[in-house]
Structures are given as C-alpha cells and as structure tokens.
Coordinates of C-alpha atoms and ligand atoms in Angstrom, one line a residue:
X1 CA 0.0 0.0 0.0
X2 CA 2.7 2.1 0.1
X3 CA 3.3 3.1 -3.7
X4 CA 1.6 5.9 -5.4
X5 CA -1.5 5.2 -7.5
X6 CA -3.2 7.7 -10.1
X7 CA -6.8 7.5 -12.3
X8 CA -8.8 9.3 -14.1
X9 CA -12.0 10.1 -11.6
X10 CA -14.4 11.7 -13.8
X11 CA -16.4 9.9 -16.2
X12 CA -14.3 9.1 -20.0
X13 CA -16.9 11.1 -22.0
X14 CA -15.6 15.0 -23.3
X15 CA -16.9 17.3 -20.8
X16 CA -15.8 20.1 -19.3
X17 CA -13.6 19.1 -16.5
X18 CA -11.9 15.9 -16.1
X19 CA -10.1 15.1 -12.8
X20 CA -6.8 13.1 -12.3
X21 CA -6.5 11.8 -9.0
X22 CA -3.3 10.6 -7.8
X23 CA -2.9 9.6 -4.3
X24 CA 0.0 8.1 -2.3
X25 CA 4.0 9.5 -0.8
X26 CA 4.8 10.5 -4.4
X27 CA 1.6 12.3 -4.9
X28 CA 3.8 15.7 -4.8
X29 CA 7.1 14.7 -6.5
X30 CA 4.6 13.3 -9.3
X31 CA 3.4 16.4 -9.6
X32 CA 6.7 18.8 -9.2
X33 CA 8.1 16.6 -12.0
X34 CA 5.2 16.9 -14.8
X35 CA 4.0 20.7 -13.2
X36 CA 4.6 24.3 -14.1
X37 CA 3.2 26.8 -12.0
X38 CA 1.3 29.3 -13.4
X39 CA 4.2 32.1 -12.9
X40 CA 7.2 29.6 -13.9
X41 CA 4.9 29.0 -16.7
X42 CA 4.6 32.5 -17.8
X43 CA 8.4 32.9 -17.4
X44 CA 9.4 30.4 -18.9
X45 CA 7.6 31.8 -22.4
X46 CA 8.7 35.6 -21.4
X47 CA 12.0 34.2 -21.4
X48 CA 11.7 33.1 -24.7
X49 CA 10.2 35.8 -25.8
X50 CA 12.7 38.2 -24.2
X51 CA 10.6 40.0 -22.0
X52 CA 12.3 38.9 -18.7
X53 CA 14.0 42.1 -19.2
X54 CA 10.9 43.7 -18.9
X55 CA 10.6 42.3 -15.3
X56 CA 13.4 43.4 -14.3
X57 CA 13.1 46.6 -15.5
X58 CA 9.8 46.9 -13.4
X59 CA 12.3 46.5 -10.4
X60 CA 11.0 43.2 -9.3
X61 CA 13.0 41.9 -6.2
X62 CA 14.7 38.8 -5.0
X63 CA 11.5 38.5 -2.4
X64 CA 9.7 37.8 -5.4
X65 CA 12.1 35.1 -6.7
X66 CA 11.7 33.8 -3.5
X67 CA 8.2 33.5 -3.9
X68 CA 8.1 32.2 -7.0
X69 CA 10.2 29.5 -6.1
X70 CA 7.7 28.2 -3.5
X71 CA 5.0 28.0 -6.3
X72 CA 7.2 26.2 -8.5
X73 CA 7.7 22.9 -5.7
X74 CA 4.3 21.7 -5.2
X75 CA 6.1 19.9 -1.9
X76 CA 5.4 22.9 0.0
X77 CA 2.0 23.6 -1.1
X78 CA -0.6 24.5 1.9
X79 CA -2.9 21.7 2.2
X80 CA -6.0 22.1 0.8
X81 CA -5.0 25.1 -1.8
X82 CA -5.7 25.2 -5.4
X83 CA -3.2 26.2 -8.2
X84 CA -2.7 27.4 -11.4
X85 CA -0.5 26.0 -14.1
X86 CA 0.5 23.7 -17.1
X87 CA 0.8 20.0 -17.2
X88 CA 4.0 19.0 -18.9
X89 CA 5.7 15.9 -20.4
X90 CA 8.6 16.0 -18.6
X91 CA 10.3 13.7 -21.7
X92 CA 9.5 15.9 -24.4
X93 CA 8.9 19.2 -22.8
X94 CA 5.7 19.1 -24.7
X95 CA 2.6 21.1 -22.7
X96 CA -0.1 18.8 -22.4
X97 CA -3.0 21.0 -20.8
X98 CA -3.8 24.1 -18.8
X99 CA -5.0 22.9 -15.0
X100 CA -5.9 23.9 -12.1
X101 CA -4.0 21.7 -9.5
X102 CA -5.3 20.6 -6.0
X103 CA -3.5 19.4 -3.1
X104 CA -4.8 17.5 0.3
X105 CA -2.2 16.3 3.0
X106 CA -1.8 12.9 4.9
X107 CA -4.1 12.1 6.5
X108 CA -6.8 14.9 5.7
X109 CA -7.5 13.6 2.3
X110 CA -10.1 11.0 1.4
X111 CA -7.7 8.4 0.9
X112 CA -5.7 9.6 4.1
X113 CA -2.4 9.7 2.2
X114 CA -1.0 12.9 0.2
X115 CA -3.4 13.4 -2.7
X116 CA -2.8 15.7 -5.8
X117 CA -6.2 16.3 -7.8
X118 CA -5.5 17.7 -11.7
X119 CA -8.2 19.5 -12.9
X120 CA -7.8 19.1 -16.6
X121 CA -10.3 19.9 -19.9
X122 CA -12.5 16.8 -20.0
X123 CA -11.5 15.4 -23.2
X124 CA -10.8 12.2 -22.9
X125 CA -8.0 12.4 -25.1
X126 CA -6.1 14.7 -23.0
X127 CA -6.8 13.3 -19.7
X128 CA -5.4 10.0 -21.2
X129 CA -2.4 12.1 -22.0
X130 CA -2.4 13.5 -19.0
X131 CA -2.6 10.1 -16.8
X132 CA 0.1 8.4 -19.0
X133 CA 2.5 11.2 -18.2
X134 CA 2.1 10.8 -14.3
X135 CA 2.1 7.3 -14.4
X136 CA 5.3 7.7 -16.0
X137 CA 6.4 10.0 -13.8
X138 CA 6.2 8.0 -10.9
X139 CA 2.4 6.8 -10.2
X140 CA 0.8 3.3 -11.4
X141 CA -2.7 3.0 -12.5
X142 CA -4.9 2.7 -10.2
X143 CA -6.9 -0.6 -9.5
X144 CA -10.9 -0.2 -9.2
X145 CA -12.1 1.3 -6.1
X146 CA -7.7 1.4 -5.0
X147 CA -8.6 5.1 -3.6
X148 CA -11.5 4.2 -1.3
X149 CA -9.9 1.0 -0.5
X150 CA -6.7 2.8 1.2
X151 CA -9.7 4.9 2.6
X152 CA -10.7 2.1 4.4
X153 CA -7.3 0.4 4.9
X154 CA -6.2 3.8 6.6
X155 CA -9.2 3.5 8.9
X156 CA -11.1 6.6 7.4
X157 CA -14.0 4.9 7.4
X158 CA -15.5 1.4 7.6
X159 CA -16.4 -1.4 5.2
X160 CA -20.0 -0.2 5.6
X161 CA -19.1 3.8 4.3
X162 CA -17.1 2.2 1.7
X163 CA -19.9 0.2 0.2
X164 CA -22.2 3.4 0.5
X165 CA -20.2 5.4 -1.4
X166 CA -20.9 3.2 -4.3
X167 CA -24.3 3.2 -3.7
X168 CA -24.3 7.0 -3.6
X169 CA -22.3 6.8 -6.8
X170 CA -25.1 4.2 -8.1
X171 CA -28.4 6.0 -6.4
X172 CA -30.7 6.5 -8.9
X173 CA -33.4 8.3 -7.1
X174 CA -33.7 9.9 -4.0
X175 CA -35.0 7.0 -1.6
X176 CA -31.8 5.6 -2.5
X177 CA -29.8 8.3 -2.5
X178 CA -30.9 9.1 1.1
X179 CA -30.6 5.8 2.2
X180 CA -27.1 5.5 0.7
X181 CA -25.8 9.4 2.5
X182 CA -27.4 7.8 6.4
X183 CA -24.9 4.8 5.8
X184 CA -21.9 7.2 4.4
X185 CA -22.4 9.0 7.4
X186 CA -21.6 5.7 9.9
X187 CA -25.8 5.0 10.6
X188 CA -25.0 1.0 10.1
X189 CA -21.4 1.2 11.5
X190 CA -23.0 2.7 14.5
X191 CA -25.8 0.3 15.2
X192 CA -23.2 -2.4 14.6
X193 CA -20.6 -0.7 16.6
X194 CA -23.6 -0.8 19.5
X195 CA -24.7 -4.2 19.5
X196 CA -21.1 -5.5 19.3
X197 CA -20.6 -3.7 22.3
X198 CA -22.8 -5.7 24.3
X199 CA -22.2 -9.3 23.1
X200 CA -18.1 -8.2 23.8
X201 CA -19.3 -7.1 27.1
X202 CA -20.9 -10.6 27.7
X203 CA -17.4 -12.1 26.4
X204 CA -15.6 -10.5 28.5
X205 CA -17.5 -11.3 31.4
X206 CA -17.6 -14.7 31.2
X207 CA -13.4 -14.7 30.3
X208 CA -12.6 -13.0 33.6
X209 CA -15.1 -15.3 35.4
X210 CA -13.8 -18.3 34.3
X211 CA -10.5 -16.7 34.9
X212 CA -11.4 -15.8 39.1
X213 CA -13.8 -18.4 39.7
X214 CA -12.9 -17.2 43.8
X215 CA -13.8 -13.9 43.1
X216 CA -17.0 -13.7 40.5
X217 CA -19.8 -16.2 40.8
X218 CA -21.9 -17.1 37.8
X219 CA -24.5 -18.6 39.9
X220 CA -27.7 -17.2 37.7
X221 CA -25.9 -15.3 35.0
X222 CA -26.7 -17.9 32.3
X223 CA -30.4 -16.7 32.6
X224 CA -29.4 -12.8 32.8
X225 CA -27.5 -13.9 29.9
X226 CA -30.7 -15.4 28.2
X227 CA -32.7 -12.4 29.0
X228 CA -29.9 -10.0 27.5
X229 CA -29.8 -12.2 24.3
X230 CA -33.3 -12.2 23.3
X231 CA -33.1 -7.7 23.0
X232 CA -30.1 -8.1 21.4
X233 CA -31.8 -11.1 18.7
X234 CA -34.4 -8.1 18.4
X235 CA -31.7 -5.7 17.6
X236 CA -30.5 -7.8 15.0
X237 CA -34.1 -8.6 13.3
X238 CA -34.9 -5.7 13.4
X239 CA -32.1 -4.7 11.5
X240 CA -32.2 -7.5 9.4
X241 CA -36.1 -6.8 8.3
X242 CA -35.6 -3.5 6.9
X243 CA -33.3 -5.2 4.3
X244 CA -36.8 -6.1 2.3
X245 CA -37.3 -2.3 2.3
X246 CA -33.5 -1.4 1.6
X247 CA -33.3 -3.7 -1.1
X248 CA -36.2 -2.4 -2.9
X249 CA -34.9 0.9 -2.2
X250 CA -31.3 0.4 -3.8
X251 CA -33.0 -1.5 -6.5
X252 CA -36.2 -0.1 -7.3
X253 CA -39.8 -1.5 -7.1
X254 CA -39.7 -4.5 -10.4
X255 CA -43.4 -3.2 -11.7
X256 CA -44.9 -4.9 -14.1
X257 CA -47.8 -3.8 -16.1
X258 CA -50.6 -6.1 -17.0
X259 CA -54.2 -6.1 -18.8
X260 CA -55.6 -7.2 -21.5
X261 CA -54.8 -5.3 -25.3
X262 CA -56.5 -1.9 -25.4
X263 CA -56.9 -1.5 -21.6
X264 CA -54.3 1.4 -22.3
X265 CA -50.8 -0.6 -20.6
X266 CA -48.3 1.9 -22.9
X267 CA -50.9 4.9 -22.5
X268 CA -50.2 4.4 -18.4
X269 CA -46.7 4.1 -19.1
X270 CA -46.2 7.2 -21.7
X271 CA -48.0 8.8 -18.6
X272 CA -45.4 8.0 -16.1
X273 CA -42.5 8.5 -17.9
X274 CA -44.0 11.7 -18.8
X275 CA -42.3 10.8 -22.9
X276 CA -43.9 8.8 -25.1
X277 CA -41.5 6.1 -25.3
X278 CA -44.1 3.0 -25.8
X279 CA -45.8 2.7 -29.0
X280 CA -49.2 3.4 -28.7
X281 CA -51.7 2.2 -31.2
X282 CA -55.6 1.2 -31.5
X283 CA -54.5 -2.1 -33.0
X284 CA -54.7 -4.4 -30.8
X285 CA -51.7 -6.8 -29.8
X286 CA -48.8 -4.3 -31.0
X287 CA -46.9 -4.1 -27.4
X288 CA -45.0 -6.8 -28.8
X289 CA -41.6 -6.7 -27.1
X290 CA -40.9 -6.3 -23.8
X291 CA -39.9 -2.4 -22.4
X292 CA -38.1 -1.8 -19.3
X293 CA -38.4 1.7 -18.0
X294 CA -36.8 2.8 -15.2
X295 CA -39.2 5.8 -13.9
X296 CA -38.8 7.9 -10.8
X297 CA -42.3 8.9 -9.0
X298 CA -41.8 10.9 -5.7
X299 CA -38.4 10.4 -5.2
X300 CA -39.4 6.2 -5.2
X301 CA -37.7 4.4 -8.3
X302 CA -39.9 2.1 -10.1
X303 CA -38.8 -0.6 -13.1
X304 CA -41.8 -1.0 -14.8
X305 CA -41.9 -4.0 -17.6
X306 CA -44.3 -3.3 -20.2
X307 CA -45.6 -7.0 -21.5
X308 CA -48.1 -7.9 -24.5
X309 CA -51.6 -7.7 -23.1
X310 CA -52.6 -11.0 -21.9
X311 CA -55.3 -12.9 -24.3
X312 CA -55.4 -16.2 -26.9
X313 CA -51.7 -15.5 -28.2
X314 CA -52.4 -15.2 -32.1
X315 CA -48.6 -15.5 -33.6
X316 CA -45.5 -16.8 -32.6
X317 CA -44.0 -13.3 -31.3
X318 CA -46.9 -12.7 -29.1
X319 CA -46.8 -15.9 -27.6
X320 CA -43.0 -14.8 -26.3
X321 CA -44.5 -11.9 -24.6
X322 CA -47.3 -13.5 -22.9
X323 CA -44.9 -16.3 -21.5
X324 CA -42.9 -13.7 -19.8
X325 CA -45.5 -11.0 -18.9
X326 CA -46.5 -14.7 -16.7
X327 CA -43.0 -15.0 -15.8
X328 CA -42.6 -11.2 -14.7
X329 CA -45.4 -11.5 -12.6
X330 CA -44.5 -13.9 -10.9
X331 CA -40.6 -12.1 -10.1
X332 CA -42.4 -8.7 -9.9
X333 CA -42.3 -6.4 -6.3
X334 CA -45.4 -5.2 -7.6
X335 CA -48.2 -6.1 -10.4
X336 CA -50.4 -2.8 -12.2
X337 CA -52.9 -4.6 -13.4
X338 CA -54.7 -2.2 -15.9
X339 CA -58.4 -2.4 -16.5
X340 CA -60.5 -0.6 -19.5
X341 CA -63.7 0.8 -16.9
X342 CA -65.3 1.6 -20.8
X343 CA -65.7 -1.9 -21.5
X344 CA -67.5 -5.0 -19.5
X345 CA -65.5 -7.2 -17.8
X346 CA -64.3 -10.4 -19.8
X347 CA -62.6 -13.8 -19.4
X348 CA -59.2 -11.9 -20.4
X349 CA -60.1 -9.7 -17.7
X350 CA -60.1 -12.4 -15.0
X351 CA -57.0 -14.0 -16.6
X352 CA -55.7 -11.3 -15.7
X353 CA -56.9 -10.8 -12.0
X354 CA -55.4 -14.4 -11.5
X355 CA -52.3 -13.6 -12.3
X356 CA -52.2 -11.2 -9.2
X357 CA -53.3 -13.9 -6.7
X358 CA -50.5 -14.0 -3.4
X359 CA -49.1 -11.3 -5.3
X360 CA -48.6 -7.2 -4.1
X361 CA -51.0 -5.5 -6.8
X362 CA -52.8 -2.6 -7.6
X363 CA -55.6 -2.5 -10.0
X364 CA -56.3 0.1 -12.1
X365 CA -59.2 1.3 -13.7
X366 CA -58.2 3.4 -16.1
X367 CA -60.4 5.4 -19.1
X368 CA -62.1 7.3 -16.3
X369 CA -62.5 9.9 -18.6
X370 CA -65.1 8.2 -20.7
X371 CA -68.5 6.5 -20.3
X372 CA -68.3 3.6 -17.6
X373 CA -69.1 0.5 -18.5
X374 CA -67.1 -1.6 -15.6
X375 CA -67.9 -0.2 -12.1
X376 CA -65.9 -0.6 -9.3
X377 CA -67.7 -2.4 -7.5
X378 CA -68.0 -5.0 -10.3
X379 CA -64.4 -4.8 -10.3
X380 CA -63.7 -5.3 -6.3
X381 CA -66.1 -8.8 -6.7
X382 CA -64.3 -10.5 -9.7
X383 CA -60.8 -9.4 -7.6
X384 CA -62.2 -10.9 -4.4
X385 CA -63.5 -14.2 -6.5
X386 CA -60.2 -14.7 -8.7
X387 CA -57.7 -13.8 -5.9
X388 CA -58.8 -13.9 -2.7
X389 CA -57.3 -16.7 -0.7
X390 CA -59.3 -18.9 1.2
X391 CA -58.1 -17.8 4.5
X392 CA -60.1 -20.4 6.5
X393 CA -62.2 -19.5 9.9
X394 CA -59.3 -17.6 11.9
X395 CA -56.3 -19.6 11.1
X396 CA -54.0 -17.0 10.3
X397 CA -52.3 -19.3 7.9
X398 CA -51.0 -17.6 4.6
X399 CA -49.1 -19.6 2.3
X400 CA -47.6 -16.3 -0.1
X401 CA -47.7 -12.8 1.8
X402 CA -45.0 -12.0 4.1
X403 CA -42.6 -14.3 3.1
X404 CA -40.4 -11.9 1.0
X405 CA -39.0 -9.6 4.0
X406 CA -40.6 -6.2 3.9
X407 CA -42.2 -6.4 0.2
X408 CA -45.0 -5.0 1.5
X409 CA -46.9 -5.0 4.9
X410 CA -48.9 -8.5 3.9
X411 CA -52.5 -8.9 4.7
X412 CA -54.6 -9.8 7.5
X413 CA -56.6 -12.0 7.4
X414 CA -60.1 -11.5 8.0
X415 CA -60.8 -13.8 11.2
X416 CA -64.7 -14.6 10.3
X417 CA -64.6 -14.5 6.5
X418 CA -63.2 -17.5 5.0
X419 CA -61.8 -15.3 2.0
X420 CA -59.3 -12.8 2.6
X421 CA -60.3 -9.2 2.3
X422 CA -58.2 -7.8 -0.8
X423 CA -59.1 -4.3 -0.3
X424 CA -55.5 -4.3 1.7
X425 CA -53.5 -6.1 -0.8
X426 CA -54.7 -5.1 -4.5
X427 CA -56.2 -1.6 -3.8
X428 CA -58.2 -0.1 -6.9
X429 CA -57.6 3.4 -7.8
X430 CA -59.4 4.8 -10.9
X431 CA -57.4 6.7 -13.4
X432 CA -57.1 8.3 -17.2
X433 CA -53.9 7.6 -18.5
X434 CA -54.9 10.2 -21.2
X435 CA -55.7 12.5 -19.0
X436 CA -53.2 11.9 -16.7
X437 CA -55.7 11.8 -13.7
X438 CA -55.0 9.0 -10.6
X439 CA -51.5 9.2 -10.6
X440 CA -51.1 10.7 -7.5
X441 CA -53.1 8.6 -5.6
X442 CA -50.9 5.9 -7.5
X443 CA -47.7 7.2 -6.4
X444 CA -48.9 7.5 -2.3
X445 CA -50.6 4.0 -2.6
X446 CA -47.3 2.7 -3.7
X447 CA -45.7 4.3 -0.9
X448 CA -47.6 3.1 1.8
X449 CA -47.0 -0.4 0.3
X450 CA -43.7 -0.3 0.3
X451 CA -42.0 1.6 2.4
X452 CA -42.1 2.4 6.4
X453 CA -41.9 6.4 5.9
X454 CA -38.8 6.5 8.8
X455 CA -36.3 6.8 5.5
X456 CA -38.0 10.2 5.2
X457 CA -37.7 11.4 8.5
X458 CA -33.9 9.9 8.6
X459 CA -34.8 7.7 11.4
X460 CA -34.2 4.4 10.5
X461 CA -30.7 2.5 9.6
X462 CA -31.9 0.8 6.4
X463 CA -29.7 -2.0 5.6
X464 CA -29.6 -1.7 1.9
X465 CA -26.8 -4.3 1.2
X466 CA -27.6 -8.2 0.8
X467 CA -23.7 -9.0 2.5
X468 CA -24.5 -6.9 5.6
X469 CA -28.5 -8.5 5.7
X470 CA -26.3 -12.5 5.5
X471 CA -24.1 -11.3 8.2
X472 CA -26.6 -10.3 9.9
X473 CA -28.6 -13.6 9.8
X474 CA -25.4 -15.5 10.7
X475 CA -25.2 -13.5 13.5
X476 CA -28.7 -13.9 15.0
X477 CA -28.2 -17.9 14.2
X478 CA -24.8 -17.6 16.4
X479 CA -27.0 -16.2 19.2
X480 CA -29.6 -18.2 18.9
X481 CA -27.1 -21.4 19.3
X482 CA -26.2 -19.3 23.0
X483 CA -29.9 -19.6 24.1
X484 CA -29.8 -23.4 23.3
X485 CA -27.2 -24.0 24.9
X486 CA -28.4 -21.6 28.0
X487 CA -31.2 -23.9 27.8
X488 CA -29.5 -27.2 28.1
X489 CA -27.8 -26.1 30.8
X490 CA -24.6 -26.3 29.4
X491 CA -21.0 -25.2 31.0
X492 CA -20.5 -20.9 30.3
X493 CA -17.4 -21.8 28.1
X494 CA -19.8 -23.3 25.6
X495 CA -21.2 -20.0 25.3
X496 CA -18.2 -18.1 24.4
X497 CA -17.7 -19.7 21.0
X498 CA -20.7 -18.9 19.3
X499 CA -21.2 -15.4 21.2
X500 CA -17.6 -14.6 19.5
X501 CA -18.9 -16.2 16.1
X502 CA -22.2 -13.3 16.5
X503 CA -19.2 -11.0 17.5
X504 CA -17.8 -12.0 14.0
X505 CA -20.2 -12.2 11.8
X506 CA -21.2 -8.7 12.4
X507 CA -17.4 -7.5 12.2
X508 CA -17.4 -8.6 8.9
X509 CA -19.8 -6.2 8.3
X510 CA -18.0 -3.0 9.0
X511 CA -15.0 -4.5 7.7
X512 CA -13.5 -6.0 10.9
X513 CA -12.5 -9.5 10.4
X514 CA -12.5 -10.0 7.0
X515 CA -9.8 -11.1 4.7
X516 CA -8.3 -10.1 1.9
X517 CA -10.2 -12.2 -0.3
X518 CA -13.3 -10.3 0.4
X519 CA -11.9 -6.9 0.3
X520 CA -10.3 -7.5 -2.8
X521 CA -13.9 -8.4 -4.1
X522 CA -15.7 -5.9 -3.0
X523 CA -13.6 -3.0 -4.1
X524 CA -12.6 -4.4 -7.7
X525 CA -16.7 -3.8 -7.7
X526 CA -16.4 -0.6 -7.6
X527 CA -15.6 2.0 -10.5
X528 CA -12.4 3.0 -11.3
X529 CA -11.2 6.1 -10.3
X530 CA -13.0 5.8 -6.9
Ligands
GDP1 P1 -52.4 -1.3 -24.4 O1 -52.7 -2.2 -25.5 O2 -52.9 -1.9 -23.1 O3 -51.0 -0.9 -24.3 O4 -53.3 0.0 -24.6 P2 -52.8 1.4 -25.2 O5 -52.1 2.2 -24.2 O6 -52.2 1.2 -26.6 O7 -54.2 2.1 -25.4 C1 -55.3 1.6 -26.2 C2 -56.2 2.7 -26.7 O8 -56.9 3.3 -25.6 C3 -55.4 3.9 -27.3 O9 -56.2 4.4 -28.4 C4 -55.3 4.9 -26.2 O10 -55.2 6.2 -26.7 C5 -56.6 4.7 -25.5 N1 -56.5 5.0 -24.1 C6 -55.6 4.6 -23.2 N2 -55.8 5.2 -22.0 C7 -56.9 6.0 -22.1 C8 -57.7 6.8 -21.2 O11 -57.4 7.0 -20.0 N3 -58.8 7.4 -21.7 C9 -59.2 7.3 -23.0 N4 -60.2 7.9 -23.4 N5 -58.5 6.5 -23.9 C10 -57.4 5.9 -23.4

C-alpha cells in the first residue's frame, strides 16, 4: 500500500472538466516533476520571448524570486490550496494542458495519504495524455475502487461507508440516495458498533469469570444472559427486516404492467415516464416486445416491464410476450394490473386478475374519462372471486404474503370471513392515463406499500446491502445457538464460541474480520477512479 496510484476520476466522456486523482508518498514529486506553475509557466515563455527584461526593469526583487520558487515545488503547497499552471511531459517538454491543481495532505485527504487532484479539460483524449505522463512519472494505475480501498485500509472509514459510497455513486433516485448518505455518514457502523458492544461485554464477562472463579460467581448469569440475548436477537431482526425495504430501495420497485390489449398498458406508461416512449396504437396486440423503464415517481424508483396484453396469443411473437408477462409476474415487487372501466368485464379480464393472486398488486381502472361501462364495485367482486385466498375460519395461515422480507406489509386475514379481504392487498384506484388523472393517488398507494416512511424522517438504519442482511442472519443464528445452549444447561465456556462467532459475523460487516479475499472483491466492484 505504500506506492503511489493515479486514475482518471471523472467519467471518459468529453466534458468540461476531467479530474486526475493521484494519491500516495509521491503524490507531490509526481506532480513537481510533470507541473509548471502558473508564474514559472509565464516565465518560462517571457524568457523566450525576451521579456524577462521587462521584469526586471519593473524593479522586481529577489523577495519575489523567492516567492516564485515556493510556487514552483508543489512539496510545500498548503494543504488544501488550489493552483494554477500547465501540465507537462517531462520527456519531451511538450505542454499537455492548462489545469488547475489541487493538493490535500496525509491524513486529511479521502484516501488519508497525500493526494494531488488535476483539474484538466474533459477530453478524454487529454486526460489519457495527461494520466500516461504521471504514471510515467512515478504513479501506477490505479486498480478499481484502489482510492477508497486505502480509505478504508487507513481506517477513514469502515467497510459499511465504503460500500455506501458506491451506492451513492449508483443511487438513482432519491430514496436511494438518502438511504445511501445515512450509511456514508456511519448510521449501520454505529448500530453495529452498539450491538457488538454488548455481546463483547458478555465475552468478557464470562473470560474473567472463568478466569477468578474465587472472586465472580456465575450462579444465575446464564439466565441474565438469556434475557440479554433475546433484546439483542431483536436488535438484529430488526435490522435485518428492513433489508426487504433497503433492497427495494437500492434497486427499485420490479413493476410490471398487466391487462388485456387496449386497456391502455403503454398509454399508463407514456404517462409515467411523462415521454412517449411505448408505441401506442388502437391495434390491438402491437406491445410486442418487452420495455423496461426505469421511472422515478416521488423520489421512489420504479422498473416497470411493459408485456403484451394478456389474451389467446395469435402469432409466434406474441406468444413470447405473454410467456414472460406470466414469468414477470411472478418475479415482480409489484403487479399494475390495468383495466379498460369503458368496457365489460371479460374472461381476459379475469386471466388477468389471476395472475395477481398472493401477489402485491394494484388494479387500475383506467379510461375514467369516458362512459363507464365496468364499475368498481364489479371490479372489487371479480378481484375478491379470482384472488382472494381462502383464508379459513381464523387460522392465520397464509401460504404467499409475508414471506419476502418487507415487500409489503402483507394482509390480514379476515378472522370470520373464510376469504381474505383484498381491499389491503390489491387496492383499486381509478385513473385516465390520457388525461393523466389517478397518478397521485398511485404514487402515495405505492408508498404506503412499500415503504415504512422512517427513511424520510432519517430515522431508520436501512440495511440496503444483501452482505450486511447474510451477516446479519449469521449472527442472530450464532446467538440463537447461546440460548440453546443456556437452555441445556450447558457449562459458560460453551457460550463463548458462538457469542464470539455473532461477535464475528457482524465485524465482517464494517470490515473488521475480514480477509483479503473479500476486500479484494468488493472494491474491484467498484468504478475505477474511486
Ligand atoms: P395497451 O394495448 O394496453 O397498451 O393499450 P394502449 O395504451 O395502446 O391504449 C389503447 C387505446 O386506448 C389507445 O387508443 C389509447 O389512446 C386509449 N386510451 C388509453 N388510456 C386511455 C384513457 O385513459 N382514456 C381514453 N379515453 N383513452 C385511453
């Protein structure tokens, strides 16, 4: 880790500024070697040009020389300064680019080693140029994720902030964006810093008893133990069950969009995306192929998969997109099931409603702008007869909802009726997707499915990240082995081992305990430059 490493850390496409990032002990004698200060610079034509003597005849002193040489060794920059100047091959004496040159000292730099960041023109041309001539100058190329990584490896921040810068890097709406700046800031180190805490305090305890049997007594500590266990289990699951919520969060909701042809599927689409990207046509059955969108509705990300309207496939193309709009709703987060209210209900119609059953859905009754022909009420007795599981007198047993952690909040089932009451689970909300009417109510009943509300009031660690949610488990299995063995009354020692495995599992989740295997994999993740 000690050599110097250097990347290009904006993105390789010509814009405006393009940053060089070279980080490491040679950071600065990189730079003095391929750098002319903007003065030196200016000199050094003048001198060409013969107008030094110019300068001298203005009376400038020595003090100034003096001056000018500070600017020229970028060794004795002030941290955090910006300056002007030229990038130059130090082979050819060829001038590369105009820059502006930053500099961050050990350790106050995001890698925590001495940092040098070029602010070139974003060609990518010239910041090729300009990263060949440091790496010959005394920097190698960078690996993937190599900055962050020596972020972490110089204790800057945990494994947790590492992974969340990438997520921040990756956010693509603002859920996930927010949820991705809590854990930057430390929210899941924290919580994982805190339960640690206690199980180490348990360790311990039992270490020095077993060590001064004369002096400490565990007569009754296994069940203060016991008791002490089961909060800290609840910690962890309820840690673990906002991963249902991170995960749709990081990902987005997988929508897909269902109904039979005409119902107006792309119209509802055109009108989320707010462009008319689907093809829409009267013709029935031309939705052909299969769209993914990826559309952000209050600050919620949704990937909506736009299938062939569901009916008596005619051709051999059709066919392929009724297969999958199946297959898609069975994978999806959530099903739109779209409904034409100017028509009467038909057998395609309750195809369609079976295809939701188990499933989180919300039926739309769209063309509300027109005559009615299906009412809602219709609508709410076909859902209830297609979908509605038999729930049985009070047994609480559910074969699909819930099972998925935090896709939605499940159902209750009625504890009289013998069918479920799907009013919960596939709500109906009437809209025009011509006149763009309904899709707020959309937008909050999505919401409300999906997501608690504490990511908007910041209150919540979300764990966003399927590694931390495993470690997690692994961790609440550990404890759980402590209670059994509470339980059969076996000697403290026993309990050590698998309250050090919890201890562990959740160290490998901000990046204690890990090896270099796994470090090594999740950084060459990440993009390079970072
Ligand atoms: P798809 O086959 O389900 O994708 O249906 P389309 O989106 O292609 O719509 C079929 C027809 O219904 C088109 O002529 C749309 O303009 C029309 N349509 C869609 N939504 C509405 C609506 O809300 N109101 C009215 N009046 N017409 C609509």
């Amino acid at each position: 880790m000690n050599d110097t490493i250097a990347a290009i850390a904006s993105g390789m496409t010509a814009s405006g500024i393009g940053i060089i990032r070279i980080s490491g002990p040679e950071a600065f004698a990189v730079l003095k070697r391929i750098f002319l200060p903007g003065r030196a610079a200016d000199r050094e034509e003048g001198e060409e040009s013969g107008q030094e003597t110019g300068r001298k005849a203005r009376g400038e002193t020595g003090g100034e020389n003096d001056r000018e040489v500070r600017r020229a060794d970028p060794s004795v920059y002030r941290a955090n300064t910006i300056h002007y100047g030229r990038i130059r091959d130090p082979g050819t004496g060829e001038i590369i680019d105009e820059c502006l040159v930053m500099v961050m000292r050990a350790p106050r730099s995001y890698t925590t080693e001495d940092t040098v960041e070029i602010n070139s023109h974003g060609g990518p041309y010239v910041m090729r140029r300009i990263l060949e001539t440091v790496t010959r100058s005394g920097a190698r190329p960078a690996e993937p994720g190599e900055f962050t990584k020596r972020a972490y490896l110089g204790g800057r921040i945990d494994l947790s902030e590492a992974e969340a810068v990438m997520d921040v890097i990756s956010a693509s709406s603002d859920d996930a964006l927010k949820a991705s700046l809590m854990q930057l800031s430390g929210s899941v180190r924290n919580r994982i810093g805190e339960i640690r805490g206690k199980i180490m305090n348990e360790l311990a305890y039992i270490e020095a008893a077993l060590d001064d049997p004369e002096h400490m007594d565990l007569t009754g500590y296994p069940e203060e133990l016991r008791e002490k266990l089961i909060r800290v289990m609840e910690e962890i699951e309820g840690l673990s069950s906002t991963f249902g919520e991170g995960r749709i969060i990081r990902e987005g909701i997988l929508t897909v969009i269902i109904g039979k042809p005409n119902a107006g599927k792309s119209s509802l689409l055109n009108a989320l995306t707010g462009e008319d990207r689907a093809i829409v046509t009267e013709i029935e059955g031309t939705t052909r192929d299969i769209l993914e969108e990826k559309i952000r509705i209050g600050g919620m990300l949704l990937r909506i998969i736009d299938t062939a309207g569901i009916r008596d496939a005619r051709d051999q193309i059709e066919r392929i997109g009724i297969g999958r709009a199946r297959e898609y709703a069975g994978q999806a987060d959530l099903i739109l099931a779209v409904f034409d209210s100017a028509s009467a209900l038909d057998e395609n119609d309750r195809e369609i409603l079976r295809l939701i059953r188990g499933k989180q859905a919300i039926v739309l009754l769209n063309k509300s702008d027109l005559p009615v022909s299906l009412r809602e009420e219709e609508l709410r007795r076909a859902i209830d007869e297609e979908t509605g599981e038999e729930t049985g007198a009070g047994t609480g047993a559910e074969p699909d909802a819930g099972t998925e952690p935090g896709t939605g909040q499940g159902t209750e089932p009625g504890a009289k009726d013998t069918r479920e009451d799907t009013r919960e689970r596939v709500p109906i909300i009437r809209i025009s997707a011509r006149e763009m009417t309904g899709l707020r109510e959309l937008e909050s009943v999505i919401r409300n499915k999906f997501f608690s509300g504490n990511l908007r009031f910041g209150e919540e660690t979300l764990i966003t990240n399927v590694r931390h949610f495993n470690a997690l488990k692994r961790a609440g299995e550990s404890l759980r082995l402590v209670s059994g063995s509470i339980e059969q009354g076996l000697p403290e020692d026993f309990f050590s081992i698998d309250l050090m495995d919890a201890y562990s599992a959740l160290g490998e989740i901000i990046g204690e305990e890990v090896d270099d295997d796994l470090i090594n994999t999740i950084f060459s993740q990440f993009c390079m430059g970072k």
